[in-house]
Coordinates of C-alpha atoms in Angstrom, one line a residue:
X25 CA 6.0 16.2 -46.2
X26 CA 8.8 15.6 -44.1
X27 CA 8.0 15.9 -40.0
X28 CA 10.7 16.1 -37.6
X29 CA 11.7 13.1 -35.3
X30 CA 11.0 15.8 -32.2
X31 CA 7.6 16.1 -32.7
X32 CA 7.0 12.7 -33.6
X33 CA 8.6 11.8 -30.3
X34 CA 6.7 14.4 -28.4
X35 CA 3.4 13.1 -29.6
X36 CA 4.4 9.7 -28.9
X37 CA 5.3 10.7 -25.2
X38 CA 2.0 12.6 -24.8
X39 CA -0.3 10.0 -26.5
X40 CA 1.8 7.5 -23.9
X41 CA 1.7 9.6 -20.8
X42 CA -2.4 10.2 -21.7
X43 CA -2.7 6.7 -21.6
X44 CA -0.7 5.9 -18.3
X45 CA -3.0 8.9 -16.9
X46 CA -6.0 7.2 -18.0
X47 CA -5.2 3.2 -16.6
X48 CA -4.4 5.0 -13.0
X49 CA -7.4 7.1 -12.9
X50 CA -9.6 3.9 -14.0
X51 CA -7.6 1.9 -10.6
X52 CA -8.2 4.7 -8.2
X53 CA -11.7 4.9 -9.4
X54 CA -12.1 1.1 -8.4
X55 CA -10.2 1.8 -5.3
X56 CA -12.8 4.6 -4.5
X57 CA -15.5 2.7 -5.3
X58 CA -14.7 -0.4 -2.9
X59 CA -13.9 2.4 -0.3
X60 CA -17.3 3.6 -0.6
X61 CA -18.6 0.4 -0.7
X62 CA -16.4 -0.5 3.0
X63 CA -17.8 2.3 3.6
X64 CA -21.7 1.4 3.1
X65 CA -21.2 -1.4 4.9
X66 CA -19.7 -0.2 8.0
X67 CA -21.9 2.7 8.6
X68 CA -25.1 -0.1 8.0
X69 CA -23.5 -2.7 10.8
X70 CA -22.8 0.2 13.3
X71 CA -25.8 2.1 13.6
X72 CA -24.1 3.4 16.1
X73 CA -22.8 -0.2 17.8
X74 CA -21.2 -3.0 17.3
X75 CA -22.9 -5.3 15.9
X76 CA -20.7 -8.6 14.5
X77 CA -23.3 -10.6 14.3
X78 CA -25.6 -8.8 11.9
X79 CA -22.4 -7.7 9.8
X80 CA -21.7 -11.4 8.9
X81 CA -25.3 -11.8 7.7
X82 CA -25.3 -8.7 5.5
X83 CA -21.9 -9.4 4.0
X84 CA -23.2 -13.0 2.9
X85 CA -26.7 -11.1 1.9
X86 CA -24.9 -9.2 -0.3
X87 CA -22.5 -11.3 -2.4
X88 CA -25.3 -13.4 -2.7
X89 CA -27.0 -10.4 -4.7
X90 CA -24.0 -8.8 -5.6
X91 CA -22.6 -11.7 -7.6
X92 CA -24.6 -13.1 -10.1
X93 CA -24.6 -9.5 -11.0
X94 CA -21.1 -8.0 -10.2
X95 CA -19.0 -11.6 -10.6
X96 CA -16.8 -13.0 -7.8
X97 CA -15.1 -9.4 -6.7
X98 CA -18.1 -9.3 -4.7
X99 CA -17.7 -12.1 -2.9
X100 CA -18.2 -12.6 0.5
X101 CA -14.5 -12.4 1.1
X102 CA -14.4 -9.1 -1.0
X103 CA -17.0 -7.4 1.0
X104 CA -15.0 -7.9 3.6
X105 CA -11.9 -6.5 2.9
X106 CA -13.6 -3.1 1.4
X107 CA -14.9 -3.0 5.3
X108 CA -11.9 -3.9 6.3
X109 CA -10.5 -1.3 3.8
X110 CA -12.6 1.4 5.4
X111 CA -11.6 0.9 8.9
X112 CA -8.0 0.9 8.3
X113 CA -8.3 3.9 6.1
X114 CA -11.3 5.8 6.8
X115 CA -10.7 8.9 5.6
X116 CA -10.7 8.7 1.5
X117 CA -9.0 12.2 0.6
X118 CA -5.8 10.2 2.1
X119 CA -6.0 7.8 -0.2
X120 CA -3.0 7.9 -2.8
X121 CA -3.6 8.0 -6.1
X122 CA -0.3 6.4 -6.6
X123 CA -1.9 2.9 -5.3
X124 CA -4.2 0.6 -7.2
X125 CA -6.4 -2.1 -4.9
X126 CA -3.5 -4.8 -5.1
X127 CA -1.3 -2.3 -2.7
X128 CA -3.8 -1.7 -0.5
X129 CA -5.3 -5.8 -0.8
X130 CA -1.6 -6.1 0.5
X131 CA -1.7 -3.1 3.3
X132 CA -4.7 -4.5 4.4
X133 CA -3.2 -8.1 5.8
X134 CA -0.4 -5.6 7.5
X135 CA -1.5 -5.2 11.4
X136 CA 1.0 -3.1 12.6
X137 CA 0.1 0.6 12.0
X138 CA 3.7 1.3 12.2
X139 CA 4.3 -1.1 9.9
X140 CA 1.6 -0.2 7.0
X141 CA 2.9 3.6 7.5
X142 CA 6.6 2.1 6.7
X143 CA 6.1 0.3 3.7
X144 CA 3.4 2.8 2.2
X145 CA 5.9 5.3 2.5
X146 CA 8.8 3.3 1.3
X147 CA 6.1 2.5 -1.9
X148 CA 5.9 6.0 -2.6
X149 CA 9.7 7.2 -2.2
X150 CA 10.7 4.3 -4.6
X151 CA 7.6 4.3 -6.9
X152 CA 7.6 0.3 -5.7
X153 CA 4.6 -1.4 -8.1
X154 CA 2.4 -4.3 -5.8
X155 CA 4.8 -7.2 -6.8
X156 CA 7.7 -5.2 -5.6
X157 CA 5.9 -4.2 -2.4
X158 CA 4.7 -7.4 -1.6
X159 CA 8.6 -8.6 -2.1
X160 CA 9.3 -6.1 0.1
X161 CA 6.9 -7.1 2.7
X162 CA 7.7 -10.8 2.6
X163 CA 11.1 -10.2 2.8
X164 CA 10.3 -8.6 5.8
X165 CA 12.0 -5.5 5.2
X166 CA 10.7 -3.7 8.3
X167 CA 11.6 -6.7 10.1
X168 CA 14.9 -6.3 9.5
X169 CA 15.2 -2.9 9.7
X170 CA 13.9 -2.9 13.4
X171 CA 16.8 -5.5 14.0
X172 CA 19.1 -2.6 14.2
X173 CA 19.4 -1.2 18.2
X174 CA 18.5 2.3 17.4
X175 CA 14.3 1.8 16.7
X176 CA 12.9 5.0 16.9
X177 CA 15.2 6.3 14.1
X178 CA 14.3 3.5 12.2
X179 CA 10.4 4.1 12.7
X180 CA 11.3 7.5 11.9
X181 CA 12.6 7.7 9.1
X182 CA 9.5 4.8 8.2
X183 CA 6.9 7.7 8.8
X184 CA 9.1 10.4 6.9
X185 CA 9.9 12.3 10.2
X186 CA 13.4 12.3 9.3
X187 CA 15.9 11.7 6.0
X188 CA 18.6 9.3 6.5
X189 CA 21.8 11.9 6.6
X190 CA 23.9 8.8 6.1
X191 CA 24.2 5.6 4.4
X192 CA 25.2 4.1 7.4
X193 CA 21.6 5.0 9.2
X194 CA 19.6 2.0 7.4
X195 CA 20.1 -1.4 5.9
X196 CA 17.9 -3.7 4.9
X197 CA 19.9 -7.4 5.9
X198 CA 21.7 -6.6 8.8
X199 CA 23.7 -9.9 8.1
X200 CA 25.7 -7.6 5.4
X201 CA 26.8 -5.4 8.5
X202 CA 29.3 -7.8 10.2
X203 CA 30.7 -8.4 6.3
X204 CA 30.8 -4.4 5.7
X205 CA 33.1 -3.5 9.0
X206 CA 30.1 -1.7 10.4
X207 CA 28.6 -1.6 14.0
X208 CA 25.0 -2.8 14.9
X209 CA 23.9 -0.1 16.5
X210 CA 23.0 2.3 13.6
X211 CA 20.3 1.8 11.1
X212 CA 21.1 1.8 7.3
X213 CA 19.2 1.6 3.4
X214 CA 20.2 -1.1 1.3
X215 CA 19.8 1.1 -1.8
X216 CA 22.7 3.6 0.0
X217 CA 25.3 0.5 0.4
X218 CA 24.9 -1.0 -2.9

């Protein structure tokens, strides 16, 4: 019997798009989990205080049970970045499903609240995968962005409080501005020049 190519192609796209479904919902499962972990952690340092010394203690505690177990994502150094995790986002229904643990390994070395809330939005408005956020972040795109006079637009279009209306409102290398004819003072996108 003779199928045709449609429905061939439309199982295809659904096997595909089941199996794109399934790897993301496997990462944010991980991602919840090491929040939860951060999580664990944090709540038994506290106990209502701050309590440094203790928390270095039952970090090392536990990779040292954790590990043989678990293997080196529990190391000492892991533990602490799902506390780390947990402090800088504490509330897990704001976590985004769109981000598996290697964006938010690379959110997490980002100090500047402004900052983090820049490129996670800039992640989600260009679908950006971790190798192209971290380019992003060591090309210091915020950086550069900030180099234009006009700041607060530039943070606010960074925390989605306002659309660029024109291409000339953000650039990412301001050396390209002198080149293009155009004045310092605005902000622009890269993506709207090229």
């Amino acid at each position: 019997m003779k199928i045709s190519k449609t429905i061939l192609t439309d199982i295809q796209s659904i096997i595909l798009q089941s199996r794109n479904n399934a790897v993301r919902s496997v990462n944010f499962e991980r991602v919840l989990m090491y929040w939860k972990i951060g999580k664990r952690i944090f709540e038994e340092e506290q106990l209502g205080e701050e309590r440094a010394g203790y928390g270095t203690f039952l970090i090392k505690t536990l990779a040292e049970k954790l590990e043989p177990d678990y293997g080196t994502g529990f190391s000492t150094r892991q533990l602490e970045r799902f506390r780390q995790f947990y402090r800088i986002f504490p509330n897990a229904s704001a976590l985004r499903t769109e981000f598996g643990w290697t964006h938010y390994k690379l959110m997490l070395s980002i100090e500047n609240e402004d900052k983090r809330i820049f490129y996670m939005s800039e992640s989600i408005k260009n679908t950006w995968n971790a190798r192209e956020l971290e380019r992003q972040i060591n090309s210091h795109l915020f950086e550069r962005l900030l180099l234009s006079n006009d700041k607060n637009k530039v943070l606010a279009i960074a925390k989605n409080q306002k659309n660029p209306e024109l291409p000339e409102e953000i650039i990412k290398d301001p050396m390209v501005l002198e080149f293009l004819g155009l004045k310092r003072e605005a902000a622009y996108y890269e993506k709207d020049i090229e």
